[in-house]
XYZ file of C-alpha atoms in Angstrom:
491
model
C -236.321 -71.233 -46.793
C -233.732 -72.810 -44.466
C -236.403 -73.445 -41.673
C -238.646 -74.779 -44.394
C -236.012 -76.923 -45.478
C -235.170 -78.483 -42.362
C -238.938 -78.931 -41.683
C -239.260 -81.098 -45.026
C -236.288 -82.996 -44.976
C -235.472 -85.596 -42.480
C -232.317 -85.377 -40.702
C -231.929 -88.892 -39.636
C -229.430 -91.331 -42.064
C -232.671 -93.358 -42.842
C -234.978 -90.641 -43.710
C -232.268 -88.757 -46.214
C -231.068 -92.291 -47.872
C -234.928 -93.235 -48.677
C -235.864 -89.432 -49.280
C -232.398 -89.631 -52.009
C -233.463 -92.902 -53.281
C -237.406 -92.198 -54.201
C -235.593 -88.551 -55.760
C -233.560 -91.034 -57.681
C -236.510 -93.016 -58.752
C -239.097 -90.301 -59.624
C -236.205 -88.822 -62.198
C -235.524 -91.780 -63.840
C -238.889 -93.300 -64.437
C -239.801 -89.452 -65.289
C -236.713 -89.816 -67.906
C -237.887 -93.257 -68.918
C -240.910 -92.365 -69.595
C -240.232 -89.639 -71.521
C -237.911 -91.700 -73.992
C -240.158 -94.726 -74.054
C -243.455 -93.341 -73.803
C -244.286 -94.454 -77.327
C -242.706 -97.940 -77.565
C -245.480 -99.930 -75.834
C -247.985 -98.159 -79.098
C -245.374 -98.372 -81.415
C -244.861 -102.528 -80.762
C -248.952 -102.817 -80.611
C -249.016 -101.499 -84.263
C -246.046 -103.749 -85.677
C -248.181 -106.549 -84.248
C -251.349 -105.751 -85.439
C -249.693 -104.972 -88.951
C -248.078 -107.683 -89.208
C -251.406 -110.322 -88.087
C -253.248 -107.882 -90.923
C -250.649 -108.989 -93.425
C -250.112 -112.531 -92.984
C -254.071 -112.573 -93.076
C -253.877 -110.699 -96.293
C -251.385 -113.286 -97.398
C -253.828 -115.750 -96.213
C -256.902 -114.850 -97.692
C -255.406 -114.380 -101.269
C -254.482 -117.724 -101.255
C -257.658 -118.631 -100.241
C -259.086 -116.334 -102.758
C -256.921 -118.146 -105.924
C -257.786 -122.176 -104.632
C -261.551 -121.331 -104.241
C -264.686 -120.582 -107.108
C -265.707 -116.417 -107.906
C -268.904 -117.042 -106.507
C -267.760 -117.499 -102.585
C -264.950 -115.031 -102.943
C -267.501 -112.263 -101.462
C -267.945 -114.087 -98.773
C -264.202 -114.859 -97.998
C -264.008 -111.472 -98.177
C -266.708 -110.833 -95.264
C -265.125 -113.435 -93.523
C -261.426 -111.762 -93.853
C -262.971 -108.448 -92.687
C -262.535 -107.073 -88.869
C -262.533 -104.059 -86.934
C -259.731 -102.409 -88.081
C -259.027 -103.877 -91.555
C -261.056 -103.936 -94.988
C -260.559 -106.802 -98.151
C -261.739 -106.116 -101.578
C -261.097 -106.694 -104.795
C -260.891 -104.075 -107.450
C -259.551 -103.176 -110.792
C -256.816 -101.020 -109.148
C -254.724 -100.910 -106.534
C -255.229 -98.753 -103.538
C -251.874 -98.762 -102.604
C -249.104 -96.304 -104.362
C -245.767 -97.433 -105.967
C -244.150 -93.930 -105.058
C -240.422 -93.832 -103.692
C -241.257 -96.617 -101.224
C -239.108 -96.708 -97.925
C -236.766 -99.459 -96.904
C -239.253 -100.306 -94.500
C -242.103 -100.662 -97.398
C -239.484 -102.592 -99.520
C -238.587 -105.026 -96.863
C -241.750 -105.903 -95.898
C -242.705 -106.632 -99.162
C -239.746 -109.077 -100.225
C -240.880 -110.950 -96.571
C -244.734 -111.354 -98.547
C -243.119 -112.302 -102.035
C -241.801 -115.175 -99.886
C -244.886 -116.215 -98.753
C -245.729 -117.405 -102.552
C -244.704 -119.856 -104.757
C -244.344 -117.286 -107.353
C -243.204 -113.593 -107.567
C -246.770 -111.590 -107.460
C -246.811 -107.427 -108.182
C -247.615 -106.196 -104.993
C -247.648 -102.887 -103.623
C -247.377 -101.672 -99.657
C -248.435 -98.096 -98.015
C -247.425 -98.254 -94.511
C -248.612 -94.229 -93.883
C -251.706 -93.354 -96.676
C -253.322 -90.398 -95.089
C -255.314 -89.247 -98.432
C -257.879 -92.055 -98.508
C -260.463 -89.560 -97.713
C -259.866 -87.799 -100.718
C -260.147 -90.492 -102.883
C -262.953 -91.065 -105.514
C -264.930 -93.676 -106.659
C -266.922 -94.369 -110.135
C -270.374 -96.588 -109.811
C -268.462 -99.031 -111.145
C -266.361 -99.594 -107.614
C -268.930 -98.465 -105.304
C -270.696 -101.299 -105.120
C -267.985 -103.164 -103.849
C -267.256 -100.725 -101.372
C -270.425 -100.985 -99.698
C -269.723 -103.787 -97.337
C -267.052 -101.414 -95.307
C -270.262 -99.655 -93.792
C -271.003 -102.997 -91.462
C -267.494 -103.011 -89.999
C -268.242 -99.065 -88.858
C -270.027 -98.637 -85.396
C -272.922 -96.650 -84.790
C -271.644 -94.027 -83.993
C -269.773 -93.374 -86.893
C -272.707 -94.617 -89.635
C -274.045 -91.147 -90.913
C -277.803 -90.059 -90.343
C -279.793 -92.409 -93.336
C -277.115 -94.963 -94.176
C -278.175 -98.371 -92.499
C -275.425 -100.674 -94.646
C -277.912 -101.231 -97.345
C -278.618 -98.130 -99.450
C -277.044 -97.507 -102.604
C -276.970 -93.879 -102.703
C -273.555 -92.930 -103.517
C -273.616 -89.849 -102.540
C -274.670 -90.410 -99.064
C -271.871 -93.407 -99.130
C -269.601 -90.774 -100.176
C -270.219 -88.194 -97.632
C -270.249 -90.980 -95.092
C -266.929 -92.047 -95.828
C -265.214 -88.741 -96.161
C -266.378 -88.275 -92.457
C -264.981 -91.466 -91.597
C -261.562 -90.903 -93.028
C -261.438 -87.451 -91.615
C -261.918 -88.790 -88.292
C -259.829 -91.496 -88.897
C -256.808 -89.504 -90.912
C -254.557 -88.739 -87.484
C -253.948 -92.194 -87.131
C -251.995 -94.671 -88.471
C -253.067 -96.624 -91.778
C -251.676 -99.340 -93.955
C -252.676 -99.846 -97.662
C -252.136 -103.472 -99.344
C -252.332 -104.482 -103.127
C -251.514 -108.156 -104.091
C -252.615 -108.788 -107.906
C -254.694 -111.343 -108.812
C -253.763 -114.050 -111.765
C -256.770 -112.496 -113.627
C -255.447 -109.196 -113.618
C -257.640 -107.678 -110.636
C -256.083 -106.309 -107.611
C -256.621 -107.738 -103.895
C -257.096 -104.974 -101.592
C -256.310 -104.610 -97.651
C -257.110 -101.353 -96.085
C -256.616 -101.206 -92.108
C -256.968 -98.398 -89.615
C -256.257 -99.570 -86.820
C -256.320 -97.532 -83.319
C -253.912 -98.428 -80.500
C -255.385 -98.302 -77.066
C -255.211 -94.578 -75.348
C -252.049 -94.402 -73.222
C -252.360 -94.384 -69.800
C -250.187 -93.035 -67.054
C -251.594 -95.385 -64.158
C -249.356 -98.031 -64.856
C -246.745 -95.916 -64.545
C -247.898 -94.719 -61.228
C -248.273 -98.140 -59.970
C -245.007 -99.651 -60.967
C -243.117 -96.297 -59.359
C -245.024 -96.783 -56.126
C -244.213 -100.432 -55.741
C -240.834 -99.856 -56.998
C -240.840 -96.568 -54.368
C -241.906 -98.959 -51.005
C -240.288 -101.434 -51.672
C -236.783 -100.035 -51.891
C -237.380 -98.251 -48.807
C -238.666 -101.514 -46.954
C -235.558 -102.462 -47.560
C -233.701 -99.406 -47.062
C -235.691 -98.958 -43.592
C -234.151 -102.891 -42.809
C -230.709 -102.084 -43.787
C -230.290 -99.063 -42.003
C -232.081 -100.200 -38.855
C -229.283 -103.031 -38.495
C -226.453 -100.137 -39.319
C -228.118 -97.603 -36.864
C -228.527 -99.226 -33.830
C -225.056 -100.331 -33.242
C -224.204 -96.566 -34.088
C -227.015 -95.221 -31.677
C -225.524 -97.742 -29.036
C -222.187 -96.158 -30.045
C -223.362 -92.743 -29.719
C -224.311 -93.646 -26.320
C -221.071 -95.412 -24.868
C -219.082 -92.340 -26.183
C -221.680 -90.410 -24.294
C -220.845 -92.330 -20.851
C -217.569 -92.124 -21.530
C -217.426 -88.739 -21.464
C -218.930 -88.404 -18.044
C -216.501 -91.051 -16.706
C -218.815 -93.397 -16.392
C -217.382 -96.804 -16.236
C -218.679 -98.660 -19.237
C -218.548 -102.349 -20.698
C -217.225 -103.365 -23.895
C -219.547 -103.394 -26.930
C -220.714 -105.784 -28.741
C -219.003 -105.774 -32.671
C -222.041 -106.469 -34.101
C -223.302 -105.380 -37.696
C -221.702 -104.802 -40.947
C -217.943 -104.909 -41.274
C -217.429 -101.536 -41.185
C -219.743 -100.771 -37.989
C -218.109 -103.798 -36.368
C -214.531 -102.142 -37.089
C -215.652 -98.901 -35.544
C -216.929 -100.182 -32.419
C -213.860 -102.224 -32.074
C -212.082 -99.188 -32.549
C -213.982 -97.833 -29.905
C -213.413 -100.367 -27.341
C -209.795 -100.422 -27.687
C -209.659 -96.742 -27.724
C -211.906 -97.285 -23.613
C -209.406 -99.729 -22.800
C -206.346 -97.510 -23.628
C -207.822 -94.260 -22.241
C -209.026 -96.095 -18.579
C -205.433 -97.819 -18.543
C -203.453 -94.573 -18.915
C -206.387 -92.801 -16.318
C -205.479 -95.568 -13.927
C -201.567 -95.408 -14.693
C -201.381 -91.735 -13.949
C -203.469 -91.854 -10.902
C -201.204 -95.079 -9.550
C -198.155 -92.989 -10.420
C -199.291 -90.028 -8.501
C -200.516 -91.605 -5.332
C -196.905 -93.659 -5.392
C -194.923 -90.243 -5.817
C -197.199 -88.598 -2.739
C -196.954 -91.378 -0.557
C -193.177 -91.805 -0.823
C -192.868 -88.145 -0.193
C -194.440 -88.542 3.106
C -191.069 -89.882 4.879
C -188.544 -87.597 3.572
C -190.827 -84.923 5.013
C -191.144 -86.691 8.272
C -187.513 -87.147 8.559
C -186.566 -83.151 7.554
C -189.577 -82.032 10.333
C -188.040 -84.191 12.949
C -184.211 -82.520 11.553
C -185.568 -79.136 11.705
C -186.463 -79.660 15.346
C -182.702 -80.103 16.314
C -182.217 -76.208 14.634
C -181.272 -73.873 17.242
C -182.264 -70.460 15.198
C -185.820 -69.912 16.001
C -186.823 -68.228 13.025
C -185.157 -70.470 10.580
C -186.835 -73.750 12.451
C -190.259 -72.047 12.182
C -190.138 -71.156 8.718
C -188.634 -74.538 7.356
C -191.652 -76.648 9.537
C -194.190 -74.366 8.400
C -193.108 -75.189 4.460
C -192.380 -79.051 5.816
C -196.078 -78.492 6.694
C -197.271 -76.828 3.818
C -195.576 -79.791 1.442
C -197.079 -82.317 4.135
C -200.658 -80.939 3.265
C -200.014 -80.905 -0.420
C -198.601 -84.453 -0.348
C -202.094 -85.443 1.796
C -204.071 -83.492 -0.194
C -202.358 -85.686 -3.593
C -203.250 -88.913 -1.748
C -206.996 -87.992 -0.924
C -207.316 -86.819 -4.824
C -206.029 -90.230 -5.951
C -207.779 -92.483 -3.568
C -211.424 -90.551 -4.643
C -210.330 -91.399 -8.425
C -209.514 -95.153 -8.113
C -212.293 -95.137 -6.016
C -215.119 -96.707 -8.821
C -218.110 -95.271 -8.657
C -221.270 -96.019 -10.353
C -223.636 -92.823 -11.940
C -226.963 -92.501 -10.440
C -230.051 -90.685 -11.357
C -230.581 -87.525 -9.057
C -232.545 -84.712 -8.300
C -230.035 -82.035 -8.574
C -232.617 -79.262 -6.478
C -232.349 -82.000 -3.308
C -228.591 -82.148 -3.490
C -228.235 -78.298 -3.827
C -230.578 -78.135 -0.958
C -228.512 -80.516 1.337
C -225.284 -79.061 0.598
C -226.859 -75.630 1.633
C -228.624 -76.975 4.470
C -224.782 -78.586 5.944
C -223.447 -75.282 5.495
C -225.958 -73.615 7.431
C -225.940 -75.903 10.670
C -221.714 -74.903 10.327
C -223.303 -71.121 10.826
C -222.449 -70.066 7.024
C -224.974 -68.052 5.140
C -225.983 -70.288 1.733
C -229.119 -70.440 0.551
C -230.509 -72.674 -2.218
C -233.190 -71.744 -4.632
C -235.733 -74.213 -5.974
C -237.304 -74.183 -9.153
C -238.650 -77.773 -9.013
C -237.460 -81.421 -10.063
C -234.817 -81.745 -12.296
C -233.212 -85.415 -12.291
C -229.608 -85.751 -13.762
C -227.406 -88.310 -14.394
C -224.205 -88.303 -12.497
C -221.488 -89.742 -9.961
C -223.395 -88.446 -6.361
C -220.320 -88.432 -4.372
C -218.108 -86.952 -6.630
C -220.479 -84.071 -7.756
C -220.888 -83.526 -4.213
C -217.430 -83.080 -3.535
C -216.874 -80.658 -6.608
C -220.308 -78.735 -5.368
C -218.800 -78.277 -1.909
C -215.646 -76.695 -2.424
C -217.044 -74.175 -4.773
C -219.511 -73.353 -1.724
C -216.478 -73.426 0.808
C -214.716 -70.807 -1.211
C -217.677 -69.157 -1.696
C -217.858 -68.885 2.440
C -214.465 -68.338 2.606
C -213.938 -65.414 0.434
C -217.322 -64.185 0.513
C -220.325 -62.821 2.952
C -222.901 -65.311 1.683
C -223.203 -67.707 -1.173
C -226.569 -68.562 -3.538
C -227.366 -71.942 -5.536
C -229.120 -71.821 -8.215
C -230.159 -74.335 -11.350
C -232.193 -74.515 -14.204
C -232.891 -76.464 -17.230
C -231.371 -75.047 -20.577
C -231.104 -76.947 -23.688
C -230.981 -80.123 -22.396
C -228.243 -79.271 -19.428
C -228.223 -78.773 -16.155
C -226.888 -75.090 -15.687
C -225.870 -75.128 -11.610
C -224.703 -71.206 -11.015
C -222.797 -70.580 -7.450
C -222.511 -66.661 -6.302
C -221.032 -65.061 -3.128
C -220.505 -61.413 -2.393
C -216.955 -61.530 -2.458
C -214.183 -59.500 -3.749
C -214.182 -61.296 -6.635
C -210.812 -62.092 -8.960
C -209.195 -60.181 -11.742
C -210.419 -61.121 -14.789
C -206.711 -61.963 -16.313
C -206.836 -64.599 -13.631
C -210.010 -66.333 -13.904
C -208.315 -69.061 -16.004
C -205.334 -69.167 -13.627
C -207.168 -70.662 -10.362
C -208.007 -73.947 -12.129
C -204.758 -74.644 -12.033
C -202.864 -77.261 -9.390
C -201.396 -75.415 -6.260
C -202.392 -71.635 -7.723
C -203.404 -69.440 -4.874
C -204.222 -65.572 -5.236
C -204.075 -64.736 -1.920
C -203.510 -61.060 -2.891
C -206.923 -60.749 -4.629
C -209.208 -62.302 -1.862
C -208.129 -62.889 1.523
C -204.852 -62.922 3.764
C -205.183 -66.351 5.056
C -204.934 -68.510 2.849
C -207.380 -71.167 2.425
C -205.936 -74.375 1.635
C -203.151 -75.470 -0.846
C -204.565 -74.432 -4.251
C -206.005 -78.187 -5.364
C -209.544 -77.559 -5.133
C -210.717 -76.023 -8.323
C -208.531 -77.941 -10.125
C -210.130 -81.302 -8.090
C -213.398 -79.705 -9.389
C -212.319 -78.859 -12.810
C -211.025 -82.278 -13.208
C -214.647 -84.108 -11.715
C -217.217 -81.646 -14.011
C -214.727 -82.648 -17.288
C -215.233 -86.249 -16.477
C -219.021 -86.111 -16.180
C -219.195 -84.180 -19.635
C -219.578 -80.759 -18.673
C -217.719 -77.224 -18.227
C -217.348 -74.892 -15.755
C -216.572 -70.936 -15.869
C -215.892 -68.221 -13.795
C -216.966 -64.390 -14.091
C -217.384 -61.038 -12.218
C -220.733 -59.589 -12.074
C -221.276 -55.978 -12.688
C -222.716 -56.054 -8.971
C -219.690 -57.499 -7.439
C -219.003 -61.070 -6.203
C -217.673 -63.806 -8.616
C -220.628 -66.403 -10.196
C -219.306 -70.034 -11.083
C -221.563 -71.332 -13.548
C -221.685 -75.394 -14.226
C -222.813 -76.976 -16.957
C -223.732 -80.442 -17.001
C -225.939 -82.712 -19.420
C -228.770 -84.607 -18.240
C -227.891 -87.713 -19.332
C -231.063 -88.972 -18.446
């Protein structure tokens, strides 16, 4: 599930706002829909009742100004699709406990005349079909057959025939296929005592979910359109961020960025930059400080050397010059550290195999047994003379403490893995930490001579760190001691 996951959900900022956003979308309009489904029927209906009404209204009116003998045709005229006028001797509509709606609409009709009229209103009459009619009204019922279409018109009824059963029949199919929807029944009474009669069933259009569809898809690209824009201007300062901090942690020497994008972004990269500037000034600082203290140390040593000659005890003179010397060493050693850091040096793409190769190839025309493996290219990005430097005094303590010494690379997970392994003695494990440290020597777990004054790991400690990467020690089970480097690509 969690590998599924990861496959179907984006992991960039972009992808999971937009992804959130259309989630957002789909629920409401999925909600909205749900609550409003019926409205756009619902308003179709109020319109259509209330256009059969004020035609109702209309033709009444029509029907009191105008002779008998043209009131069937008024009539015919009044008729549509959906709605039926007659007159009859009683009213189809029913007086019953009528709603508020019922009563409201029919105080808005009483307005619509000059004088009160007895009217009656049906806004849901579903038992039309079970209605009955003498001969007496079935003549005037007739003319409903030519508003039905033909597929409704039962087999033998073409409009004209005055069978009633057959008219009957017909109509009770009609009504039962007509009886889920909704109906309105009208009465308006006549001055002579008859009853006007409107009868409508009118069908709204089928719903459709397509317009749905289409307004959620518009609505879907274009809030990521603009989503896509808005995070493309926040993203690539932060991707240009990403990459300065990325630099930075190599030591590379970087410029200041630009404080471009929204506030926020433009805060953090400011941020940023003052945090380079306050990081390369302290760098700088301490190194200055360091190569001041060492190089003012190098003539009150000079001066106790030349006072130690003057000692007339052998012993004592040898073993104060030979710690005069030792300090003199440590004091050069200082200086040589802090001249390489102020030195600036710009990062370079290089084939790490070729540089493993030439530092193995130097130590063999010295005589020294190192050999380099090569598994192919594999270009990093780094600080050549620097790494170089780190690189060779792992390899010189490698000769020094060990029989021979094997480089080694490969590519995992986007680093640079360099492994360095002599047949030495090896060092205690509780003191694999220890030998990064300045002027630490274990001369009692490799050699009797000692080989230098105890800054070299920490010099290479200090130049993997500040191109991004680590570096451990360990004992293999088949003796020697394995230095393992890891460095990114950075290509």
């Amino acid at each position: 599930m969690a590998n599924l996951r990861k496959y179907l959900w984006p992991t960039s900022l972009s992808g999971q706002l937009i992804g959130l956003l259309v989630l957002a979308i789909v629920f409401a309009q999925g909600v909205s829909l749900w609550v409003f489904h019926d409205e756009r029927r619902i308003a179709l209906v109020e319109v259509a009742r209330d256009n059969i009404l004020m035609r109702a209204v209309a033709t009444v009116k029509l029907l009191e100004e105008t002779p008998d003998a043209i009131h069937g045709r008024i009539l015919d005229a009044g008729r549509s699709r959906f709605s039926s006028f007659w007159i009859d001797d009683t009213p189809i509509a029913k007086a019953t406990n009528p709603s508020n709606t019922e009563l409201r609409l029919i105080s808005y009709l009483q307005k619509q005349f000059d004088q009160p009229r007895n009217m009656q209103l049906d806004l849901d009459r579903r038992d039309r079909s079970k209605k009955k009619h003498d001969d007496k009204k079935w003549d005037k019922l007739k003319p409903d057959a030519e508003r039905w279409s033909d597929d409704e018109k039962p087999d033998g009824v073409d409009g004209k025939s005055a069978d009633r059963k057959a008219w009957e029949k017909a109509r009770e199919k009609l009504y039962r296929k007509r009886r889920e929807h909704v109906d309105l029944a009208l009465s308006i009474q006549l001055p002579d005592g008859s009853w006007f009669n409107a009868n409508t069933d009118y069908r709204p259009p089928q719903r459709s979910i397509a317009p749905f569809l289409v307004q959620m898809l518009l609505t879907i690209v274009a809030t990521s359109v603009i989503v896509a824009l808005l995070m493309r201007r926040i993203s690539k300062p932060l991707r240009q961020l990403a990459g300065a901090a990325e630099k930075l942690g190599r030591g590379e020497s970087i410029q200041p960025l630009d404080e471009k994008g929204p506030a926020e972004i433009a805060a953090l990269t400011r941020a940023f930059n003052d945090m380079q500037n306050r990081l390369t000034r302290f760098v700088q600082d301490r190194t200055r400080m360091l190569a001041a203290i060492s190089h003012d140390m190098r003539t009150p040593i000079t001066s106790l050397r030349l006072r130690a000659e003057f000692i007339e005890d052998d012993e004592n003179r040898e073993k104060i010059i030979e710690t005069l010397d030792e300090m003199s060493q440590m004091t050069e050693a200082t200086l040589a550290f802090a001249r390489d850091e102020a030195t600036s040096e710009d990062a370079q793409k290089l084939d790490l195999g070729s540089l493993l190769t030439s530092l193995a190839d130097d130590q063999q025309d010295l005589g020294h047994n190192v050999t380099a493996e090569d598994h192919g290219r594999l270009v990093i990005r780094c600080r050549p003379f620097a790494l170089k430097r780190a690189l060779r005094n792992l390899i010189d303590n490698g000769v020094s403490y060990g029989e021979a010494v094997c480089l080694s690379y490969a590519d995992i997970n986007g680093h640079a893995l360099i492994r360095v392994r002599d047949k030495g003695p090896g060092i205690p494990t509780e003191k694999l930490t220890d030998v990064f440290e300045p002027f630490v020597r274990l001369e009692e777990s490799r050699s009797e001579e000692t080989g230098g004054i105890g800054l070299g790991l920490a010099i290479t400690r200090s130049i993997i760190h500040a191109h991004g990467g680590t570096i451990t020690l360990s004992n293999p089970a088949d003796g020697g001691l394995l230095v393992e480097v890891k460095l990114p690509l950075g290509v």
